[in-house]
mmCIF file of C-alpha atoms (C1' of nucleotides) in Angstrom:
data_model
loop_
_atom_site.group_PDB
_atom_site.id
_atom_site.type_symbol
_atom_site.label_atom_id
_atom_site.label_comp_id
_atom_site.label_asym_id
_atom_site.label_seq_id
_atom_site.Cartn_x
_atom_site.Cartn_y
_atom_site.Cartn_z
ATOM 1 C CA UNK A 1 104.511 74.624 95.506
ATOM 2 C CA UNK A 2 105.935 76.409 92.469
ATOM 3 C CA UNK A 3 106.443 74.950 89.012
ATOM 4 C CA UNK A 4 110.157 74.824 89.727
ATOM 5 C CA UNK A 5 109.703 72.779 92.877
ATOM 6 C CA UNK A 6 107.315 70.446 91.073
ATOM 7 C CA UNK A 7 109.842 69.959 88.295
ATOM 8 C CA UNK A 8 112.714 69.208 90.650
ATOM 9 C CA UNK A 9 110.670 66.788 92.680
ATOM 10 C CA UNK A 10 109.542 65.104 89.466
ATOM 11 C CA UNK A 11 113.125 64.663 88.314
ATOM 12 C CA UNK A 12 114.089 63.115 91.625
ATOM 13 C CA UNK A 13 111.060 60.835 91.696
ATOM 14 C CA UNK A 14 111.758 59.493 88.234
ATOM 15 C CA UNK A 15 115.374 58.675 88.970
ATOM 16 C CA UNK A 16 116.354 55.257 90.223
ATOM 17 C CA UNK A 17 119.467 56.661 91.837
ATOM 18 C CA UNK A 18 120.703 59.661 93.780
ATOM 19 C CA UNK A 19 121.459 62.794 91.778
ATOM 20 C CA UNK A 20 123.805 65.696 92.401
ATOM 21 C CA UNK A 21 122.493 69.259 92.358
ATOM 22 C CA UNK A 22 124.378 69.688 89.118
ATOM 23 C CA UNK A 23 122.660 66.763 87.432
ATOM 24 C CA UNK A 24 119.296 67.993 88.640
ATOM 25 C CA UNK A 25 120.104 71.473 87.323
ATOM 26 C CA UNK A 26 121.009 70.053 83.930
ATOM 27 C CA UNK A 27 117.851 67.956 83.676
ATOM 28 C CA UNK A 28 115.711 70.838 84.894
ATOM 29 C CA UNK A 29 117.173 73.199 82.288
ATOM 30 C CA UNK A 30 115.978 70.890 79.536
ATOM 31 C CA UNK A 31 112.384 71.513 80.551
ATOM 32 C CA UNK A 32 112.753 75.035 81.931
ATOM 33 C CA UNK A 33 115.775 76.773 80.415
ATOM 34 C CA UNK A 34 115.539 79.841 82.637
ATOM 35 C CA UNK A 35 115.821 77.989 85.936
ATOM 36 C CA UNK A 36 118.754 79.041 88.122
ATOM 37 C CA UNK A 37 121.151 76.902 90.129
ATOM 38 C CA UNK A 38 120.194 78.898 93.226
ATOM 39 C CA UNK A 39 116.596 77.871 92.728
ATOM 40 C CA UNK A 40 117.615 74.241 92.538
ATOM 41 C CA UNK A 41 119.510 74.548 95.809
ATOM 42 C CA UNK A 42 116.764 76.592 97.451
ATOM 43 C CA UNK A 43 114.253 73.888 96.680
ATOM 44 C CA UNK A 44 116.502 70.977 97.543
ATOM 45 C CA UNK A 45 117.204 72.558 100.913
ATOM 46 C CA UNK A 46 113.572 73.396 101.558
ATOM 47 C CA UNK A 47 112.375 69.915 100.646
ATOM 48 C CA UNK A 48 115.178 68.278 102.587
ATOM 49 C CA UNK A 49 114.235 70.201 105.707
ATOM 50 C CA UNK A 50 110.592 69.383 105.155
ATOM 51 C CA UNK A 51 111.536 65.716 104.969
ATOM 52 C CA UNK A 52 110.203 65.346 101.430
ATOM 53 C CA UNK A 53 113.561 64.371 100.002
ATOM 54 C CA UNK A 54 116.827 63.062 101.372
ATOM 55 C CA UNK A 55 120.327 64.551 101.151
ATOM 56 C CA UNK A 56 123.472 62.495 101.488
ATOM 57 C CA UNK A 57 127.168 63.327 101.458
ATOM 58 C CA UNK A 58 129.619 60.888 99.935
ATOM 59 C CA UNK A 59 133.357 61.127 100.004
ATOM 60 C CA UNK A 60 134.997 63.189 97.312
ATOM 61 C CA UNK A 61 132.224 65.001 95.530
ATOM 62 C CA UNK A 62 129.004 66.919 95.667
ATOM 63 C CA UNK A 63 126.000 66.103 97.817
ATOM 64 C CA UNK A 64 123.403 63.792 96.327
ATOM 65 C CA UNK A 65 119.650 63.865 96.617
ATOM 66 C CA UNK A 66 116.827 61.374 96.291
ATOM 67 C CA UNK A 67 113.063 61.559 96.498
ATOM 68 C CA UNK A 68 112.780 58.819 99.084
ATOM 69 C CA UNK A 69 111.972 60.311 102.437
ATOM 70 C CA UNK A 70 111.494 57.310 104.690
ATOM 71 C CA UNK A 71 114.626 56.193 106.512
ATOM 72 C CA UNK A 72 116.700 53.905 104.351
ATOM 73 C CA UNK A 73 120.237 52.754 103.733
ATOM 74 C CA UNK A 74 122.613 53.118 100.813
ATOM 75 C CA UNK A 75 124.694 50.949 98.529
ATOM 76 C CA UNK A 76 127.580 52.703 96.798
ATOM 77 C CA UNK A 77 129.381 51.000 93.934
ATOM 78 C CA UNK A 78 133.043 51.970 94.141
ATOM 79 C CA UNK A 79 133.485 50.998 90.510
ATOM 80 C CA UNK A 80 130.854 53.126 88.736
ATOM 81 C CA UNK A 81 129.843 55.461 91.571
ATOM 82 C CA UNK A 82 126.168 54.569 91.425
ATOM 83 C CA UNK A 83 124.319 55.148 94.679
ATOM 84 C CA UNK A 84 121.148 53.175 95.301
ATOM 85 C CA UNK A 85 118.710 52.779 98.153
ATOM 86 C CA UNK A 86 118.112 49.700 100.235
ATOM 87 C CA UNK A 87 115.969 49.045 103.266
ATOM 88 C CA UNK A 88 117.376 47.231 106.281
ATOM 89 C CA UNK A 89 114.407 47.485 108.638
ATOM 90 C CA UNK A 90 115.899 45.488 111.460
ATOM 91 C CA UNK A 91 119.099 47.477 111.643
ATOM 92 C CA UNK A 92 117.998 50.326 113.893
ATOM 93 C CA UNK A 93 116.896 47.989 116.659
ATOM 94 C CA UNK A 94 120.068 45.976 116.189
ATOM 95 C CA UNK A 95 122.183 49.119 116.620
ATOM 96 C CA UNK A 96 120.295 50.171 119.737
ATOM 97 C CA UNK A 97 120.952 46.763 121.195
ATOM 98 C CA UNK A 98 124.667 47.104 120.459
ATOM 99 C CA UNK A 99 125.213 50.638 121.768
ATOM 100 C CA UNK A 100 122.769 50.293 124.671
ATOM 101 C CA UNK A 101 121.200 53.673 123.872
ATOM 102 C CA UNK A 102 118.314 54.993 121.836
ATOM 103 C CA UNK A 103 119.260 55.731 118.221
ATOM 104 C CA UNK A 104 117.676 58.919 116.876
ATOM 105 C CA UNK A 105 118.671 58.088 113.329
ATOM 106 C CA UNK A 106 121.698 56.889 111.423
ATOM 107 C CA UNK A 107 123.421 57.268 108.068
ATOM 108 C CA UNK A 108 124.804 54.166 106.438
ATOM 109 C CA UNK A 109 126.637 53.799 103.141
ATOM 110 C CA UNK A 110 127.732 50.287 102.236
ATOM 111 C CA UNK A 111 130.540 50.058 99.701
ATOM 112 C CA UNK A 112 129.912 47.074 97.464
ATOM 113 C CA UNK A 113 130.119 46.445 93.733
ATOM 114 C CA UNK A 114 126.774 46.783 91.993
ATOM 115 C CA UNK A 115 125.553 43.667 90.132
ATOM 116 C CA UNK A 116 126.568 45.083 86.728
ATOM 117 C CA UNK A 117 130.122 45.867 87.810
ATOM 118 C CA UNK A 118 130.474 42.567 89.644
ATOM 119 C CA UNK A 119 129.587 40.671 86.506
ATOM 120 C CA UNK A 120 132.345 42.423 84.558
ATOM 121 C CA UNK A 121 135.015 41.331 87.032
ATOM 122 C CA UNK B 1 157.970 62.008 107.944
ATOM 123 C CA UNK B 2 158.397 65.765 108.367
ATOM 124 C CA UNK B 3 158.007 67.724 111.587
ATOM 125 C CA UNK B 4 154.702 69.027 110.260
ATOM 126 C CA UNK B 5 153.309 65.567 109.679
ATOM 127 C CA UNK B 6 154.489 64.456 113.100
ATOM 128 C CA UNK B 7 152.759 67.444 114.683
ATOM 129 C CA UNK B 8 149.467 66.864 112.891
ATOM 130 C CA UNK B 9 149.456 63.178 113.699
ATOM 131 C CA UNK B 10 150.223 64.020 117.327
ATOM 132 C CA UNK B 11 147.299 66.426 117.520
ATOM 133 C CA UNK B 12 144.958 63.805 116.113
ATOM 134 C CA UNK B 13 146.281 61.085 118.399
ATOM 135 C CA UNK B 14 145.789 63.190 121.482
ATOM 136 C CA UNK B 15 142.209 64.075 120.652
ATOM 137 C CA UNK B 16 139.350 61.951 121.920
ATOM 138 C CA UNK B 17 137.139 63.112 119.094
ATOM 139 C CA UNK B 18 137.232 63.877 115.380
ATOM 140 C CA UNK B 19 138.674 67.241 114.369
ATOM 141 C CA UNK B 20 138.093 69.441 111.342
ATOM 142 C CA UNK B 21 141.051 70.585 109.245
ATOM 143 C CA UNK B 22 140.410 74.033 110.636
ATOM 144 C CA UNK B 23 140.698 72.885 114.229
ATOM 145 C CA UNK B 24 143.843 70.961 113.432
ATOM 146 C CA UNK B 25 145.281 74.028 111.699
ATOM 147 C CA UNK B 26 144.544 76.172 114.770
ATOM 148 C CA UNK B 27 146.115 73.700 117.184
ATOM 149 C CA UNK B 28 149.120 73.215 114.911
ATOM 150 C CA UNK B 29 149.690 76.969 114.663
ATOM 151 C CA UNK B 30 150.094 77.143 118.425
ATOM 152 C CA UNK B 31 153.176 74.938 118.216
ATOM 153 C CA UNK B 32 154.386 75.921 114.748
ATOM 154 C CA UNK B 33 153.119 79.382 113.794
ATOM 155 C CA UNK B 34 154.412 79.251 110.236
ATOM 156 C CA UNK B 35 152.498 76.148 109.214
ATOM 157 C CA UNK B 36 150.133 76.580 106.275
ATOM 158 C CA UNK B 37 146.611 75.311 105.790
ATOM 159 C CA UNK B 38 147.743 73.657 102.556
ATOM 160 C CA UNK B 39 150.295 71.662 104.521
ATOM 161 C CA UNK B 40 147.595 70.489 106.898
ATOM 162 C CA UNK B 41 145.475 69.310 103.993
ATOM 163 C CA UNK B 42 148.436 67.780 102.177
ATOM 164 C CA UNK B 43 149.277 65.712 105.207
ATOM 165 C CA UNK B 44 145.710 64.786 106.057
ATOM 166 C CA UNK B 45 145.210 63.554 102.510
ATOM 167 C CA UNK B 46 148.503 61.691 102.426
ATOM 168 C CA UNK B 47 147.877 60.003 105.754
ATOM 169 C CA UNK B 48 144.288 59.218 104.851
ATOM 170 C CA UNK B 49 145.366 57.519 101.650
ATOM 171 C CA UNK B 50 148.079 55.656 103.517
ATOM 172 C CA UNK B 51 145.430 54.430 105.952
ATOM 173 C CA UNK B 52 147.130 56.058 108.933
ATOM 174 C CA UNK B 53 144.171 58.280 109.719
ATOM 175 C CA UNK B 54 140.493 58.315 108.865
ATOM 176 C CA UNK B 55 138.422 60.981 107.094
ATOM 177 C CA UNK B 56 134.689 61.302 107.484
ATOM 178 C CA UNK B 57 132.084 63.611 105.995
ATOM 179 C CA UNK B 58 129.154 64.721 108.110
ATOM 180 C CA UNK B 59 126.159 66.715 106.962
ATOM 181 C CA UNK B 60 126.516 70.455 106.932
ATOM 182 C CA UNK B 61 130.147 71.219 107.571
ATOM 183 C CA UNK B 62 133.756 70.407 106.965
ATOM 184 C CA UNK B 63 135.306 66.957 106.844
ATOM 185 C CA UNK B 64 136.587 65.526 110.112
ATOM 186 C CA UNK B 65 139.655 63.462 110.813
ATOM 187 C CA UNK B 66 140.749 61.009 113.468
ATOM 188 C CA UNK B 67 143.907 59.053 114.162
ATOM 189 C CA UNK B 68 142.118 55.739 114.324
ATOM 190 C CA UNK B 69 142.824 53.758 111.197
ATOM 191 C CA UNK B 70 141.146 50.423 111.810
ATOM 192 C CA UNK B 71 137.557 50.202 110.576
ATOM 193 C CA UNK B 72 135.156 51.599 113.130
ATOM 194 C CA UNK B 73 131.800 53.271 113.510
ATOM 195 C CA UNK B 74 130.703 56.696 114.685
ATOM 196 C CA UNK B 75 128.424 58.269 117.228
ATOM 197 C CA UNK B 76 127.351 61.828 116.488
ATOM 198 C CA UNK B 77 125.671 63.890 119.192
ATOM 199 C CA UNK B 78 123.109 66.137 117.491
ATOM 200 C CA UNK B 79 123.102 68.392 120.540
ATOM 201 C CA UNK B 80 126.785 69.332 120.880
ATOM 202 C CA UNK B 81 128.125 68.006 117.586
ATOM 203 C CA UNK B 82 130.735 65.765 119.187
ATOM 204 C CA UNK B 83 131.792 62.855 117.001
ATOM 205 C CA UNK B 84 133.238 59.805 118.727
ATOM 206 C CA UNK B 85 134.356 56.373 117.653
ATOM 207 C CA UNK B 86 132.767 53.071 118.515
ATOM 208 C CA UNK B 87 133.490 49.551 117.415
ATOM 209 C CA UNK B 88 130.687 47.234 116.284
ATOM 210 C CA UNK B 89 132.729 44.218 115.199
ATOM 211 C CA UNK B 90 129.793 42.017 114.306
ATOM 212 C CA UNK B 91 128.133 44.548 112.044
ATOM 213 C CA UNK B 92 129.982 43.864 108.781
ATOM 214 C CA UNK B 93 129.031 40.207 108.783
ATOM 215 C CA UNK B 94 125.487 41.147 109.745
ATOM 216 C CA UNK B 95 125.259 43.530 106.778
ATOM 217 C CA UNK B 96 126.621 40.939 104.373
ATOM 218 C CA UNK B 97 123.962 38.536 105.581
ATOM 219 C CA UNK B 98 121.255 41.138 104.968
ATOM 220 C CA UNK B 99 122.307 42.295 101.495
ATOM 221 C CA UNK B 100 123.461 38.851 100.345
ATOM 222 C CA UNK B 101 126.682 40.302 98.928
ATOM 223 C CA UNK B 102 130.236 40.891 100.082
ATOM 224 C CA UNK B 103 130.692 44.250 101.798
ATOM 225 C CA UNK B 104 133.951 45.975 100.861
ATOM 226 C CA UNK B 105 133.563 48.526 103.623
ATOM 227 C CA UNK B 106 130.894 50.795 105.037
ATOM 228 C CA UNK B 107 130.474 54.188 106.665
ATOM 229 C CA UNK B 108 128.115 54.467 109.605
ATOM 230 C CA UNK B 109 127.202 57.510 111.664
ATOM 231 C CA UNK B 110 124.704 56.933 114.448
ATOM 232 C CA UNK B 111 122.863 60.020 115.667
ATOM 233 C CA UNK B 112 122.385 59.742 119.401
ATOM 234 C CA UNK B 113 122.762 62.128 122.318
ATOM 235 C CA UNK B 114 126.113 61.802 124.046
ATOM 236 C CA UNK B 115 125.951 60.897 127.787
ATOM 237 C CA UNK B 116 126.652 64.501 128.864
ATOM 238 C CA UNK B 117 123.873 65.956 126.740
ATOM 239 C CA UNK B 118 121.463 63.197 127.672
ATOM 240 C CA UNK B 119 121.923 63.984 131.347
ATOM 241 C CA UNK B 120 121.017 67.629 130.767
ATOM 242 C CA UNK B 121 117.682 66.717 129.191
ATOM 243 C "C1'" DT C 1 97.384 92.099 97.069
ATOM 244 C "C1'" DT C 2 100.532 89.844 99.622
ATOM 245 C "C1'" DC C 3 104.408 87.267 100.666
ATOM 246 C "C1'" DA C 4 107.210 83.605 99.404
ATOM 247 C "C1'" DC C 5 109.939 82.310 95.538
ATOM 248 C "C1'" DT C 6 112.638 83.195 91.387
ATOM 249 C "C1'" DG C 7 116.796 84.371 88.723
ATOM 250 C "C1'" DC C 8 121.015 86.597 88.695
ATOM 251 C "C1'" DA C 9 125.462 87.811 90.342
ATOM 252 C "C1'" DA C 10 128.491 87.881 93.824
ATOM 253 C "C1'" DA C 11 130.226 85.958 98.014
ATOM 254 C "C1'" DA C 12 131.299 82.247 101.120
ATOM 255 C "C1'" DC C 13 133.126 77.971 102.238
ATOM 256 C "C1'" DG C 14 136.113 74.021 102.218
ATOM 257 C "C1'" DT C 15 139.585 72.146 99.601
ATOM 258 C "C1'" DT C 16 143.157 71.736 96.007
ATOM 259 C "C1'" DT C 17 146.847 73.311 93.045
ATOM 260 C "C1'" DG C 18 151.122 75.618 90.979
ATOM 261 C "C1'" DC C 19 155.319 77.086 92.163
ATOM 262 C "C1'" DA C 20 159.743 78.555 94.121
ATOM 263 C "C1'" DA C 21 162.243 77.855 98.285
ATOM 264 C "C1'" DA C 22 163.385 74.658 102.169
ATOM 265 C "C1'" DC C 23 164.238 70.337 104.003
ATOM 266 C "C1'" DA C 24 164.624 65.182 104.902
ATOM 267 C "C1'" DG C 25 166.876 61.129 103.811
ATOM 268 C "C1'" DC D 1 172.612 65.556 96.319
ATOM 269 C "C1'" DT D 2 167.838 64.313 94.967
ATOM 270 C "C1'" DG D 3 163.211 64.120 95.511
ATOM 271 C "C1'" DT D 4 159.675 65.227 98.562
ATOM 272 C "C1'" DT D 5 157.403 68.622 101.221
ATOM 273 C "C1'" DT D 6 156.700 73.264 102.633
ATOM 274 C "C1'" DG D 7 154.397 77.909 102.657
ATOM 275 C "C1'" DC D 8 152.062 81.141 100.042
ATOM 276 C "C1'" DA D 9 148.656 82.767 96.964
ATOM 277 C "C1'" DA D 10 145.572 81.971 93.770
ATOM 278 C "C1'" DA D 11 142.086 78.800 91.746
ATOM 279 C "C1'" DC D 12 138.635 75.469 92.195
ATOM 280 C "C1'" DG D 13 133.955 73.262 92.816
ATOM 281 C "C1'" DT D 14 130.066 73.435 95.609
ATOM 282 C "C1'" DT D 15 126.793 75.843 98.150
ATOM 283 C "C1'" DT D 16 124.745 80.037 100.061
ATOM 284 C "C1'" DT D 17 123.317 84.808 100.061
ATOM 285 C "C1'" DG D 18 121.458 89.650 98.879
ATOM 286 C "C1'" DC D 19 118.334 91.703 96.242
ATOM 287 C "C1'" DA D 20 115.082 93.439 92.839
ATOM 288 C "C1'" DG D 21 111.502 91.546 90.174
ATOM 289 C "C1'" DT D 22 107.866 87.686 89.506
ATOM 290 C "C1'" DG D 23 104.330 84.696 90.346
ATOM 291 C "C1'" DA D 24 101.352 81.708 93.307
ATOM 292 C "C1'" DA D 25 97.492 81.885 96.349
#
DNA sequence: TTCACTGCAAAACGTTTGCAAACAG
DNA sequence: CTGTTTGCAAACGTTTTGCAGTGAA
């Protein structure tokens, strides 16, 4: 556990949404100006494989990362692009029932306007 | 509708699984050796935007494309990497019930061994 | 003291773009 | 004929890699 890894994990933990490697790099530079992009990626990959953080790919852009490691689902606002976590605990069992097979895991992104953007409409 | 677009759509229609742009390019070259990668991408993007085909991003590799345009879900075999379509018609309503909001659309990839790989285990 | 990790630069990868020539409608 | 699409090459954004030097344990 290096200072760099601690910093990156801290940034992710304090964010209420998923961040791109670029955003993490920018925030990390504020506190540690010498940090390199490669280090950010090294750590994101290491922590993702260790199950400490979670990586997700969304259409048309860079991968995003969050500190939440337990299985969870995602809400993506197509208006502002914000990606937030949500827990649908019953869903896995529901899916297994529907496909008649064990589900190892699943990735779900629900496209729906976030409350702020819905209000503006 | 150019010959190139026809060819690419034909390749996708005849496949029982999702293909990467690279695979499509390779198959297209067999029938039309002068075709360019850019043309493959141009057409995939055009048809995706027109709703004729469907693009999906999976962790750790290139985007994949299929000829199926109606909303559907995905089964990904973590053993052999095969990506197939499945229809879970009741799921959208179920999700709306759970998040208490209208769902514009959603992307779902279920990780589960395909029948062939399951048998080998 | 050791070995994993850093920072840097360069490469790799998938995808997009600019442009002149070719083609479909 | 006109506008769209092609093929090519070069650029792009994101991610990974090789490597010498650094720092954590």
